Short mmCIF file of C-alpha atoms in Angstrom, two decimals:
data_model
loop_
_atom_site.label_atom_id
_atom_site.label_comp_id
_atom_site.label_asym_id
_atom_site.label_seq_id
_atom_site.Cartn_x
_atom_site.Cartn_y
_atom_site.Cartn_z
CA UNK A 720 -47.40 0.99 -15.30
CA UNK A 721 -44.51 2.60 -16.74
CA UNK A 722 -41.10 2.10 -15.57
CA UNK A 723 -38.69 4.76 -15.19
CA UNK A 724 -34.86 2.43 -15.08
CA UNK A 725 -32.57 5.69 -13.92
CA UNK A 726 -35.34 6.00 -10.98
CA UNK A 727 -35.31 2.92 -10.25
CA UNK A 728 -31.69 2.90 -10.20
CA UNK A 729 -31.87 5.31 -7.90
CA UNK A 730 -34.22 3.98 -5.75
CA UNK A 731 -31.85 1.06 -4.92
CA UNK A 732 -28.43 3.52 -4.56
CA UNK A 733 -30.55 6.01 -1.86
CA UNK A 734 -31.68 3.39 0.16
CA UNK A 735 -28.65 1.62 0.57
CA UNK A 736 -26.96 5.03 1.05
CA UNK A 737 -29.49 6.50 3.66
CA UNK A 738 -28.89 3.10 5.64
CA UNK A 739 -25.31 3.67 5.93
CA UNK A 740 -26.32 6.74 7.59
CA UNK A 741 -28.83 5.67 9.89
CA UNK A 742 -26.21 2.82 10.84
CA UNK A 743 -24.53 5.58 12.09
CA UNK A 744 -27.44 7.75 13.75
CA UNK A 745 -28.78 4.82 15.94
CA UNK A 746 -25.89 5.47 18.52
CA UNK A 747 -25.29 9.40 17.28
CA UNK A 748 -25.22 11.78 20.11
CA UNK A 749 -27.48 14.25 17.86
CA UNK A 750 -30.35 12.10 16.63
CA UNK A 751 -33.66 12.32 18.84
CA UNK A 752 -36.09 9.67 17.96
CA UNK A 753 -37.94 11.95 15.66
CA UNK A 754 -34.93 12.43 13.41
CA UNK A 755 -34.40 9.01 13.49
CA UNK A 756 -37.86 8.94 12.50
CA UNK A 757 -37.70 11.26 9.75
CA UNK A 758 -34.56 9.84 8.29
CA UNK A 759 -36.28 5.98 8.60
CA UNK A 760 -39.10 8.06 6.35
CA UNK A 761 -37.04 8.74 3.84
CA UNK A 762 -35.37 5.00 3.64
CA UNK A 763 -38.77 3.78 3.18
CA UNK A 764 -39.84 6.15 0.32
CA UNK A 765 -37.39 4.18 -1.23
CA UNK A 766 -37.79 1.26 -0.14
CA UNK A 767 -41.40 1.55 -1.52
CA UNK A 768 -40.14 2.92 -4.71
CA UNK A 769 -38.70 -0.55 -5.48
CA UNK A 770 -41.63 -2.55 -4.27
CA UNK A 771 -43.49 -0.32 -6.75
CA UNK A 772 -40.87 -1.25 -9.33
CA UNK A 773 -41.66 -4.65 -9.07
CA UNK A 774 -39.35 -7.03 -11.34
CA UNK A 775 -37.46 -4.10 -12.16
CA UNK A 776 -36.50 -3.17 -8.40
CA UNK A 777 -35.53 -5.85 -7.75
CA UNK A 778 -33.27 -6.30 -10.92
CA UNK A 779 -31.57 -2.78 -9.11
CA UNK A 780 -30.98 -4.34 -5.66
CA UNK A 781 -29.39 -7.70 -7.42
CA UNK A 782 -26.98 -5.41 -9.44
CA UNK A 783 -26.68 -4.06 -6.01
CA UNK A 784 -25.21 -7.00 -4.08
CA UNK A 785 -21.82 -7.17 -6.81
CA UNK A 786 -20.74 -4.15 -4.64
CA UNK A 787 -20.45 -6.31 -1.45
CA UNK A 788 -21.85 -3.45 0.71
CA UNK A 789 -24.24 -3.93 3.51
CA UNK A 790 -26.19 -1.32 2.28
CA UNK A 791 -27.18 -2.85 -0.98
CA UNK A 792 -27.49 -5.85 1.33
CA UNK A 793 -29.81 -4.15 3.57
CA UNK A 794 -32.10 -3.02 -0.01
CA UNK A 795 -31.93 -6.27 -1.61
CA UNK A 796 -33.00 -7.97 1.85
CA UNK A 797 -36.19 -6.40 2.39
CA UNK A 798 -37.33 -6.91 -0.90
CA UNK A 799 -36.59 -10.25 -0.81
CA UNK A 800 -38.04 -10.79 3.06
CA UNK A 801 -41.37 -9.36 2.24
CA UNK A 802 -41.48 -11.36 -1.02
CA UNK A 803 -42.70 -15.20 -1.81
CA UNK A 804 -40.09 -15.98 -4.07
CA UNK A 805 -37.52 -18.25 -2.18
CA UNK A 806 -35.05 -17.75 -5.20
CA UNK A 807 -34.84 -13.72 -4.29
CA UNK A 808 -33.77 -14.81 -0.63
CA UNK A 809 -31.59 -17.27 -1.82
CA UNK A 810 -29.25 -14.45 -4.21
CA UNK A 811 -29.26 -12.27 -0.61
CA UNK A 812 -28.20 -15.37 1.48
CA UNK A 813 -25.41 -16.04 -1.17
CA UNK A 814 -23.94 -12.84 -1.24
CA UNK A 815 -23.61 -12.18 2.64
CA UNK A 816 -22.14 -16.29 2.69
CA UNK A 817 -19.49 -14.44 0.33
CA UNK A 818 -18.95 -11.39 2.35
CA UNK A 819 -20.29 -12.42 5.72
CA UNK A 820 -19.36 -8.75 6.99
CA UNK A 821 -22.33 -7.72 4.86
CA UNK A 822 -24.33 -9.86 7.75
CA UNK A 823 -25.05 -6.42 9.41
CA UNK A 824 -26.88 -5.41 6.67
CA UNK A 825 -28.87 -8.77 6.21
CA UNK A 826 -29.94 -8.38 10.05
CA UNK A 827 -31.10 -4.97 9.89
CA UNK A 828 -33.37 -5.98 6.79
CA UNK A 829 -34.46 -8.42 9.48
CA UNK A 830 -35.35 -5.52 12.05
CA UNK A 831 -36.97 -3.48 9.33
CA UNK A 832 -39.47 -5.81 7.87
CA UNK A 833 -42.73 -6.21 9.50
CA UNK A 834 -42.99 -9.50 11.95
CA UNK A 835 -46.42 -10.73 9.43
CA UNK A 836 -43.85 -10.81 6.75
CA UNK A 837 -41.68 -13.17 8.40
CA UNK A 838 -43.58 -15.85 9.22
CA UNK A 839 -41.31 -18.97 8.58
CA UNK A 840 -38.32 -17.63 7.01
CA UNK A 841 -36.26 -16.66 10.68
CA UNK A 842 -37.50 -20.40 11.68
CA UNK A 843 -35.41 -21.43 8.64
CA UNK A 844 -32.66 -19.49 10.00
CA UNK A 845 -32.54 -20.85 13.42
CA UNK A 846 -32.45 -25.06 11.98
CA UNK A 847 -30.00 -24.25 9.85
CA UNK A 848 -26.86 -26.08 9.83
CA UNK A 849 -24.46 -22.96 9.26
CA UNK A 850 -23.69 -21.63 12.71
CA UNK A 851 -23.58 -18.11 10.64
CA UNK A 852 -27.21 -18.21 9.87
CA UNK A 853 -28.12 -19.60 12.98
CA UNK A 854 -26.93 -16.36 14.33
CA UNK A 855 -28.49 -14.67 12.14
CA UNK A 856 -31.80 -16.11 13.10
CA UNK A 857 -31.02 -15.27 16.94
CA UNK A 858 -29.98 -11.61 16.33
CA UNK A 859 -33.61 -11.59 13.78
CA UNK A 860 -35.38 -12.62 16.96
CA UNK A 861 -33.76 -10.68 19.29
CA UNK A 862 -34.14 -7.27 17.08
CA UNK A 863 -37.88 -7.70 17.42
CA UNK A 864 -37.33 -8.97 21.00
CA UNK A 865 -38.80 -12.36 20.66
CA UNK A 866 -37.97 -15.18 22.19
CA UNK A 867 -36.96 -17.90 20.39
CA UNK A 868 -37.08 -20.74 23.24
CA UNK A 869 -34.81 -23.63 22.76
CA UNK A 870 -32.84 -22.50 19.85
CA UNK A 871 -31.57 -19.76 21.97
CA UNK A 872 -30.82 -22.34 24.95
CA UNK A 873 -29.25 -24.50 22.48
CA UNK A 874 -27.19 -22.18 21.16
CA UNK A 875 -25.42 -21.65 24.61
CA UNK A 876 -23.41 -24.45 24.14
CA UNK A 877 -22.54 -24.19 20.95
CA UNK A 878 -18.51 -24.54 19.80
CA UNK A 879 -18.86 -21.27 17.65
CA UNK A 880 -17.97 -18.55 19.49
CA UNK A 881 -19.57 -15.74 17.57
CA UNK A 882 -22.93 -17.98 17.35
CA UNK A 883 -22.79 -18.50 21.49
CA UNK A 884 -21.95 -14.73 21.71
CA UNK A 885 -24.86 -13.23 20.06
CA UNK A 886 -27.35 -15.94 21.72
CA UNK A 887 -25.98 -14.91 25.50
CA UNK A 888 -26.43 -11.23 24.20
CA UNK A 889 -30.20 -11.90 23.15
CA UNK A 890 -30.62 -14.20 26.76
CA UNK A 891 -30.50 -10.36 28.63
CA UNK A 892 -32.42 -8.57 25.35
CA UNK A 893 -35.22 -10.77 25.55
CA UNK A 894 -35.10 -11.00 29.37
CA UNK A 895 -34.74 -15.21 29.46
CA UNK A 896 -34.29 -15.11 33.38
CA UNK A 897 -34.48 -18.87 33.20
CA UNK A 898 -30.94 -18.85 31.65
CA UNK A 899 -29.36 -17.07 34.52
CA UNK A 900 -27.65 -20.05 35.60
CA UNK A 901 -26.56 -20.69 32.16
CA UNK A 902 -24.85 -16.76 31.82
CA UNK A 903 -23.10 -17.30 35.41
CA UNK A 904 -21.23 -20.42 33.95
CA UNK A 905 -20.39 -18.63 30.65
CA UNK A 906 -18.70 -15.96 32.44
CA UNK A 907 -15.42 -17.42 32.75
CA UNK A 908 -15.50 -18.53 29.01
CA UNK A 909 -12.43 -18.30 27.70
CA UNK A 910 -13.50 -16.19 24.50
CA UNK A 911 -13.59 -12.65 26.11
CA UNK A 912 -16.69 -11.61 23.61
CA UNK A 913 -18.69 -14.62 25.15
CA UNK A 914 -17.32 -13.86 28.83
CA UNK A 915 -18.75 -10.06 28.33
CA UNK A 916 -22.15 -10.77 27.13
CA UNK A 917 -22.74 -13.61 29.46
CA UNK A 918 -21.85 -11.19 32.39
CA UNK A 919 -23.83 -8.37 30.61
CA UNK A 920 -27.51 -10.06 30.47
CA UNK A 921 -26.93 -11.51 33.87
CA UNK A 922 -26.40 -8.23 35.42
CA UNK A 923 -30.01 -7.01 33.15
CA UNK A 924 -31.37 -10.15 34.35
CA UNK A 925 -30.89 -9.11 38.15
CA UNK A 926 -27.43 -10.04 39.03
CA UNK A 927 -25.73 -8.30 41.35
CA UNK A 928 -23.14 -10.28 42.53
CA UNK A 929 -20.10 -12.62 39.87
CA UNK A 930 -22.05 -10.69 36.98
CA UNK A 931 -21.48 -7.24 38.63
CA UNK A 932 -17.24 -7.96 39.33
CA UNK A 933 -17.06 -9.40 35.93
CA UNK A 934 -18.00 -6.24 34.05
CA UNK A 935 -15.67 -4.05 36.25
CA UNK A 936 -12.84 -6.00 35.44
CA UNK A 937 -13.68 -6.00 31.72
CA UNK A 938 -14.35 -2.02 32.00
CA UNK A 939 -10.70 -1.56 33.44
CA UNK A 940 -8.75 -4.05 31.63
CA UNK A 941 -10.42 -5.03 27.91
CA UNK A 942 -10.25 -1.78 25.97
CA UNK A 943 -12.27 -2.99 23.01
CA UNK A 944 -15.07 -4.27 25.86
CA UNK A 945 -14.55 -1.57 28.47
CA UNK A 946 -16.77 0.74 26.38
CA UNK A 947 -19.77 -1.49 26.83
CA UNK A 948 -19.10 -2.61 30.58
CA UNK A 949 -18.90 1.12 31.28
CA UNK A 950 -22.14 1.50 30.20
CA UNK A 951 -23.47 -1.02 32.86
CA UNK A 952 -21.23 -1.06 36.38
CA UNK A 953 -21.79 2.81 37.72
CA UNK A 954 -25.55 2.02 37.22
CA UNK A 955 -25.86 -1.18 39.41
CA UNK A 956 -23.61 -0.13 42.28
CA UNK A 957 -25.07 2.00 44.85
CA UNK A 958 -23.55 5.74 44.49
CA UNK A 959 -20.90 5.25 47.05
CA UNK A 960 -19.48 1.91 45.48
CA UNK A 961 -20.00 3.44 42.18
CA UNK A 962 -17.32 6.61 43.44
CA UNK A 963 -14.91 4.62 44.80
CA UNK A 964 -14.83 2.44 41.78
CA UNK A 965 -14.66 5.28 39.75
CA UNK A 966 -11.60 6.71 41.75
CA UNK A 967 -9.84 2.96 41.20
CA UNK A 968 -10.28 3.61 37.32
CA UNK A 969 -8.63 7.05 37.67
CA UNK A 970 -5.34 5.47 38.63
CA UNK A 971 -5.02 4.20 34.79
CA UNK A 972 -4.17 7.40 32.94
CA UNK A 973 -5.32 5.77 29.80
CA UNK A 974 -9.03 5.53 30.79
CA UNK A 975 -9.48 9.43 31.24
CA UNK A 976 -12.09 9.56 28.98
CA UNK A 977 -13.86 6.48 30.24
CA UNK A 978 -14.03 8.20 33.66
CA UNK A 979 -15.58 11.25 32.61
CA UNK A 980 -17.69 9.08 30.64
CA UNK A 981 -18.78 6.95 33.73
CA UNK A 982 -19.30 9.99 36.18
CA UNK A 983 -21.71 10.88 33.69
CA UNK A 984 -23.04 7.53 33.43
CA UNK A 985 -23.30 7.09 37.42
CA UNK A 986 -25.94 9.96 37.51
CA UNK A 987 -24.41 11.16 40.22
CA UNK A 988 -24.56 15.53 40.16
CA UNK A 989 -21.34 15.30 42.96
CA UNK A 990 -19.57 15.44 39.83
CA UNK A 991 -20.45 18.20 38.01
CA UNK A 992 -17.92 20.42 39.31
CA UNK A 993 -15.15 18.06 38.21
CA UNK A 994 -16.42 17.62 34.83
CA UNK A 995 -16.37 21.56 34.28
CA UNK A 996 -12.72 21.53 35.18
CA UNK A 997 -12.40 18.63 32.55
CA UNK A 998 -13.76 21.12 30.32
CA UNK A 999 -11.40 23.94 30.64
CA UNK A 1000 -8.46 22.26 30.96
CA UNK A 1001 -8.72 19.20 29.03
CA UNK A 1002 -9.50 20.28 25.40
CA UNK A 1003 -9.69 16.62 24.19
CA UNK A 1004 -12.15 15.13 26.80
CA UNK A 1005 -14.07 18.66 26.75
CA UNK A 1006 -16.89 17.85 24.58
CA UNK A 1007 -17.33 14.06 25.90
CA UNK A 1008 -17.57 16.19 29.27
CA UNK A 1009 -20.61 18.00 28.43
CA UNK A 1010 -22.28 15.19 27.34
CA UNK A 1011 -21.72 13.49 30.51
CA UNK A 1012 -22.93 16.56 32.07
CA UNK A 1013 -26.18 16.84 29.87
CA UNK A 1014 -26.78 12.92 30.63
CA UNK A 1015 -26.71 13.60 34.01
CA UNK A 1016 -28.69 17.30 34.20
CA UNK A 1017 -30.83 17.42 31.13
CA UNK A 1018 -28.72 20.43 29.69
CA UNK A 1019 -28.32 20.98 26.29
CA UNK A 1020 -25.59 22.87 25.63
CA UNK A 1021 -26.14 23.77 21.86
CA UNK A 1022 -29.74 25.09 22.29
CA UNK A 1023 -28.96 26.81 25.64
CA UNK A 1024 -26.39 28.88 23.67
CA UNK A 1025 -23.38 27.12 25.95
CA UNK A 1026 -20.92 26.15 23.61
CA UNK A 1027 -18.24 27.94 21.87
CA UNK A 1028 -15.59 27.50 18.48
CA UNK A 1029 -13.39 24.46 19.27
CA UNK A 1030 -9.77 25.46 20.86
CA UNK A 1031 -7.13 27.02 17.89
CA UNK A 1032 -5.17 24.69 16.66
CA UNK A 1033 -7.44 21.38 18.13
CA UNK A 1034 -6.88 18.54 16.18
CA UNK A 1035 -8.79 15.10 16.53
CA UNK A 1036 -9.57 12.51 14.21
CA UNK A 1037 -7.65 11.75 11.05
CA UNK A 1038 -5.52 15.38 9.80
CA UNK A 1039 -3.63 16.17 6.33
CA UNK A 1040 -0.76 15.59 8.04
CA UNK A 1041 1.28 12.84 5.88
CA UNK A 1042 2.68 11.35 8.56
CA UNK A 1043 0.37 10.98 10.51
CA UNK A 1044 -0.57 7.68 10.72
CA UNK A 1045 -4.22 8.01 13.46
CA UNK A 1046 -7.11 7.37 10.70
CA UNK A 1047 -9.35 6.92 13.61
CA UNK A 1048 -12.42 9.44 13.40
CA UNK A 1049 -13.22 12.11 15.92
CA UNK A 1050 -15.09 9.93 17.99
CA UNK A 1051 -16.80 13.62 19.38
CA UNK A 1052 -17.42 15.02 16.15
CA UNK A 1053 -21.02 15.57 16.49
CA UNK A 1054 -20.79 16.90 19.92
CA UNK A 1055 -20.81 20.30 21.14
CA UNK A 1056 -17.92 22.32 22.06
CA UNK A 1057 -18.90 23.46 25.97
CA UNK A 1058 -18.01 26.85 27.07
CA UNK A 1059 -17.59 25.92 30.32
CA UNK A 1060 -17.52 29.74 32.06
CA UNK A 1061 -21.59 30.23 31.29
CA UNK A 1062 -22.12 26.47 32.37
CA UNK A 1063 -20.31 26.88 35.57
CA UNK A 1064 -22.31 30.51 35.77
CA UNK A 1065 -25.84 27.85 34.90
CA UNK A 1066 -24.68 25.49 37.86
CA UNK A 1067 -23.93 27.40 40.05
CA UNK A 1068 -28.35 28.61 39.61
CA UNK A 1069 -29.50 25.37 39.41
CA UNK A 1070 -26.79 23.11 41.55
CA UNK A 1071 -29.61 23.67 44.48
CA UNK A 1072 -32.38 21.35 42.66
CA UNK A 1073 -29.56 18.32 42.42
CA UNK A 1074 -28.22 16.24 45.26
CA UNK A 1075 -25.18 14.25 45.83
CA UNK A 1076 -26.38 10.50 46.18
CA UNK A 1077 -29.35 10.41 44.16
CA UNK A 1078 -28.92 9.45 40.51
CA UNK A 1079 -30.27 11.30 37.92
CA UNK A 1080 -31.42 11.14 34.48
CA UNK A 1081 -31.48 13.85 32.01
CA UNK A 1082 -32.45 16.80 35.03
CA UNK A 1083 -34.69 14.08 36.97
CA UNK A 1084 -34.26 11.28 39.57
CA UNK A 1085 -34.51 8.11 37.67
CA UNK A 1086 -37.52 6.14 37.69
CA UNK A 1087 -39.65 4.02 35.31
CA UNK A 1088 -41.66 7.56 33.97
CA UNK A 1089 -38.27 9.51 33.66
CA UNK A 1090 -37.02 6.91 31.44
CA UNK A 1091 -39.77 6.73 29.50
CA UNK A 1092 -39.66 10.41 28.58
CA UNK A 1093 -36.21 10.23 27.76
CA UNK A 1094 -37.01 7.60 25.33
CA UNK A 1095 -39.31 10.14 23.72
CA UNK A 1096 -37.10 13.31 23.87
CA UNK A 1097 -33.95 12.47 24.34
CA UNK A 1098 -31.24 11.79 21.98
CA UNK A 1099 -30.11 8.38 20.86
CA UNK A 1100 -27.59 7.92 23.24
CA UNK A 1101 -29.61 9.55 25.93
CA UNK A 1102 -32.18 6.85 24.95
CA UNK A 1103 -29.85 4.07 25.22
CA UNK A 1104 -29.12 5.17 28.74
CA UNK A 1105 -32.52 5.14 29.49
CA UNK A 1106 -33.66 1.57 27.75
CA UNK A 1107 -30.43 0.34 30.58
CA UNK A 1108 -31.74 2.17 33.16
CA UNK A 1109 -35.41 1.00 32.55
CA UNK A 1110 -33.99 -2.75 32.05
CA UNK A 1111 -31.92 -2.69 35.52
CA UNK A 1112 -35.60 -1.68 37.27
CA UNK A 1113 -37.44 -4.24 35.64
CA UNK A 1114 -35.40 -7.22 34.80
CA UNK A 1115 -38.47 -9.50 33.88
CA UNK A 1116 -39.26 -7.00 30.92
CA UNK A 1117 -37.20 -7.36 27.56
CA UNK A 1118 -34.87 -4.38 26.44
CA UNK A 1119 -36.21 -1.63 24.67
CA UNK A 1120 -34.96 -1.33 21.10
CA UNK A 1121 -33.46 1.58 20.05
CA UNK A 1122 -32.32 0.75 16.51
CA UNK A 1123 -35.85 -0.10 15.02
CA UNK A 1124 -37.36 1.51 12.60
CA UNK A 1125 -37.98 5.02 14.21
CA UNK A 1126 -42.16 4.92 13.76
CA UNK A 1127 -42.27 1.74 15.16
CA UNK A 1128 -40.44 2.95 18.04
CA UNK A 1129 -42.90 6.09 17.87
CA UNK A 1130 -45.79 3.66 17.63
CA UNK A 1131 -45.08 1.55 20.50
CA UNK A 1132 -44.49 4.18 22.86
CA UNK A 1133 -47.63 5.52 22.08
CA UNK A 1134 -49.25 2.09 22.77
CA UNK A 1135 -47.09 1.67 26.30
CA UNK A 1136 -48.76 4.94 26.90
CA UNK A 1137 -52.37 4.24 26.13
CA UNK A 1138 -51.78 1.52 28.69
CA UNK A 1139 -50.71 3.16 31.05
CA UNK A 1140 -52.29 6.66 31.41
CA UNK A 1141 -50.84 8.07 33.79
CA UNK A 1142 -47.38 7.75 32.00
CA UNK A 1143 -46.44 11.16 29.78
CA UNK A 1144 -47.55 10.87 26.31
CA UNK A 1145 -45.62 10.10 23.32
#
């Protein structure tokens, strides 16, 4: 077979590119499963070209790891894991030991290839001395949801604090119940990353009680952890609790936007009115507004024709302004602008079909078969919400995983379906 070097070149260059994208469309607000789909398509057209290439691809993905991207990581990885040539590994492993933040890159590679490729390289991982590889090993089996007994338990314990993060983290992914009693003690770790996660898979694990308090102090108080907290406490308090919590994290001015983002994430249609007013007079929580609106009624605002140009003169995210000194990006950017006189004129039609109290799910109550279809149709953030929603309701089950490889998502929701027929189809 002939080999074709520029192609091959840029084989390697695409794929690591295209990941760096789909790092960011796993969580993007505008993705739907079959985009994600479509763009995981494209990664592995490449990804095949450099199987294809044999010697020669993988030549690309080695020149590939002097950039110290986790991209090229990512590229080099696969070939590597779906390879019998310890040596190939071996480069991957020392590149990401020399730029560990490249680790991201190695674990995805981990996600991506097929578990009947794996088969005694993650066990490798797990006994290994490095407490950076045994985390590596834990996040590998936690991606495919697998439990991986007592190296998980063990890891608990262990002095690293990054290491006992990620395994309390993958206790609540792979729904280890048994280790509830193990989270509660973690809780009042003194590492903050290791207090969150321990109180985070408790709460998926069924606790309702220490778990529950921890998170709502975190949302309120640790502004790099809030986010994630948020996510959880208006979804395990009953409605009523879940308002008046809500109303305690409007006295902090600098949480506005994570109250409009937990009305939306409470479910609860008692504040839709509210979140229109955020809309017209708050230009910068405006778009984060409609989201939480279309999490909580199903509306999309861009194909219903509902949004409008962004205010004159709006700025957010990094500007051309010399001094200023915010490089942060928009973190709204892909969301749309809501023109929040025709959305008031659609609630005020279909207000009647949603009642204060009950919870709701993109336009429907929430239940097991809502979530489900959300994790077919809705958008990736709209699927995350419903993989939480689905985990709170069935805390024996392991969390759904969002961030693999788009058909094997598609695939397995079409098997969860041919299981249960009744369910709506994939």
């Amino acid at each position: 077979m002939s080999i074709i070097a520029p192609i091959v070149s840029q084989h390697a260059e695409e794929a690591a590119f295209l990941w760096l994208l789909r790092d960011v469309a796993v969580s993007a607000p505008h993705y739907s499963l079959a985009d994600l789909a479509e763009l995981d398509s494209r990664v592995e057209a490449h990804i095949e070209g450099l199987r294809v290439a044999g010697d020669a691809g993988w030549s690309c993905c080695v020149e590939g790891l002097q950039q110290e991207e986790s991209g090229e990581v990512f590229a080099a990885a696969v070939i590597a894991l779906e390879g019998e040539d310890p040596r190939r590994i071996e480069q991957v492993c020392a590149a990401v030991e020399a730029t560990p933040e490249t680790a991201r890159g190695f674990i995805s590679a981990l996600g991506w290839t097929a578990p009947d490729k794996l088969g005694g390289k993650v066990a490798g991982l797990l006994e290994s001395d490095s407490p950076l590889w045994r985390r590596i090993g834990i996040a590998a089996c936690a991606v495919h949801r697998v439990d991986c007994g007592k190296h998980l338990s063990q890891a608990l314990d262990d002095p690293d604090p990054t290491l006992r993060a990620r395994a309390l983290r993958a206790a609540g992914e792979t729904a280890r119940r048994d280790l509830l009693p193990d989270l509660r003690g973690q809780m009042r770790s003194e590492d903050p990353t290791c207090g969150f996660w321990a109180a985070w898979s408790a709460v998926l694990l069924g606790d309702r009680g220490e778990g529950v308090s921890a998170l709502q102090s975190i949302a309120v108080s640790d502004p790099p952890l809030g986010p994630r907290a948020l996510q959880v406490v208006p979804r395990v308090l009953p409605p009523a609790n879940a308002g008046d919590w809500l109303k305690v994290l409007a006295q902090y001015p600098e949480r506005r936007r994570e109250l409009v983002i937990g009305c939306g994430v409470s479910g609860d249609p008692v504040y839709i009115p509210w979140l229109i007013t955020r809309m017209e007079e708050a230009p910068d929580l405006a778009r984060v507004a409609g989201e939480a609106l279309s999490l909580i009624t199903g509306l999309d605002i861009a194909d219903e024709d509902l949004e409008q140009d962004a205010p004159e003169g709006f700025e957010a995210g990094p500007t051309e302004h010399p001094e200023d000194e915010d490089v942060a990006l928009d973190p709204d950017e892909d969301l749309p602008w809501p023109n929040p006189g025709p959305i008031k004129a659609w609630w005020d039609t279909n207000s009647a079909r949603f009642h204060a109290g009950t919870r709701y799910l993109s336009g429907e109550p929430i239940s097991e078969a809502q979530c489900q279809r959300v994790l077919e149709t809705g958008s990736q953030r709209q699927r995350r919400a419903a993989t939480l929603e689905l985990a709170l309701l069935r805390p024996d089950a392991p969390l759904f995983e969002t961030r693999a490889p788009g058909f094997r998502q598609q695939q397995g929701l079409v098997q969860e379906a041919m299981k249960h027929p009744g369910a709506p189809e994939a």
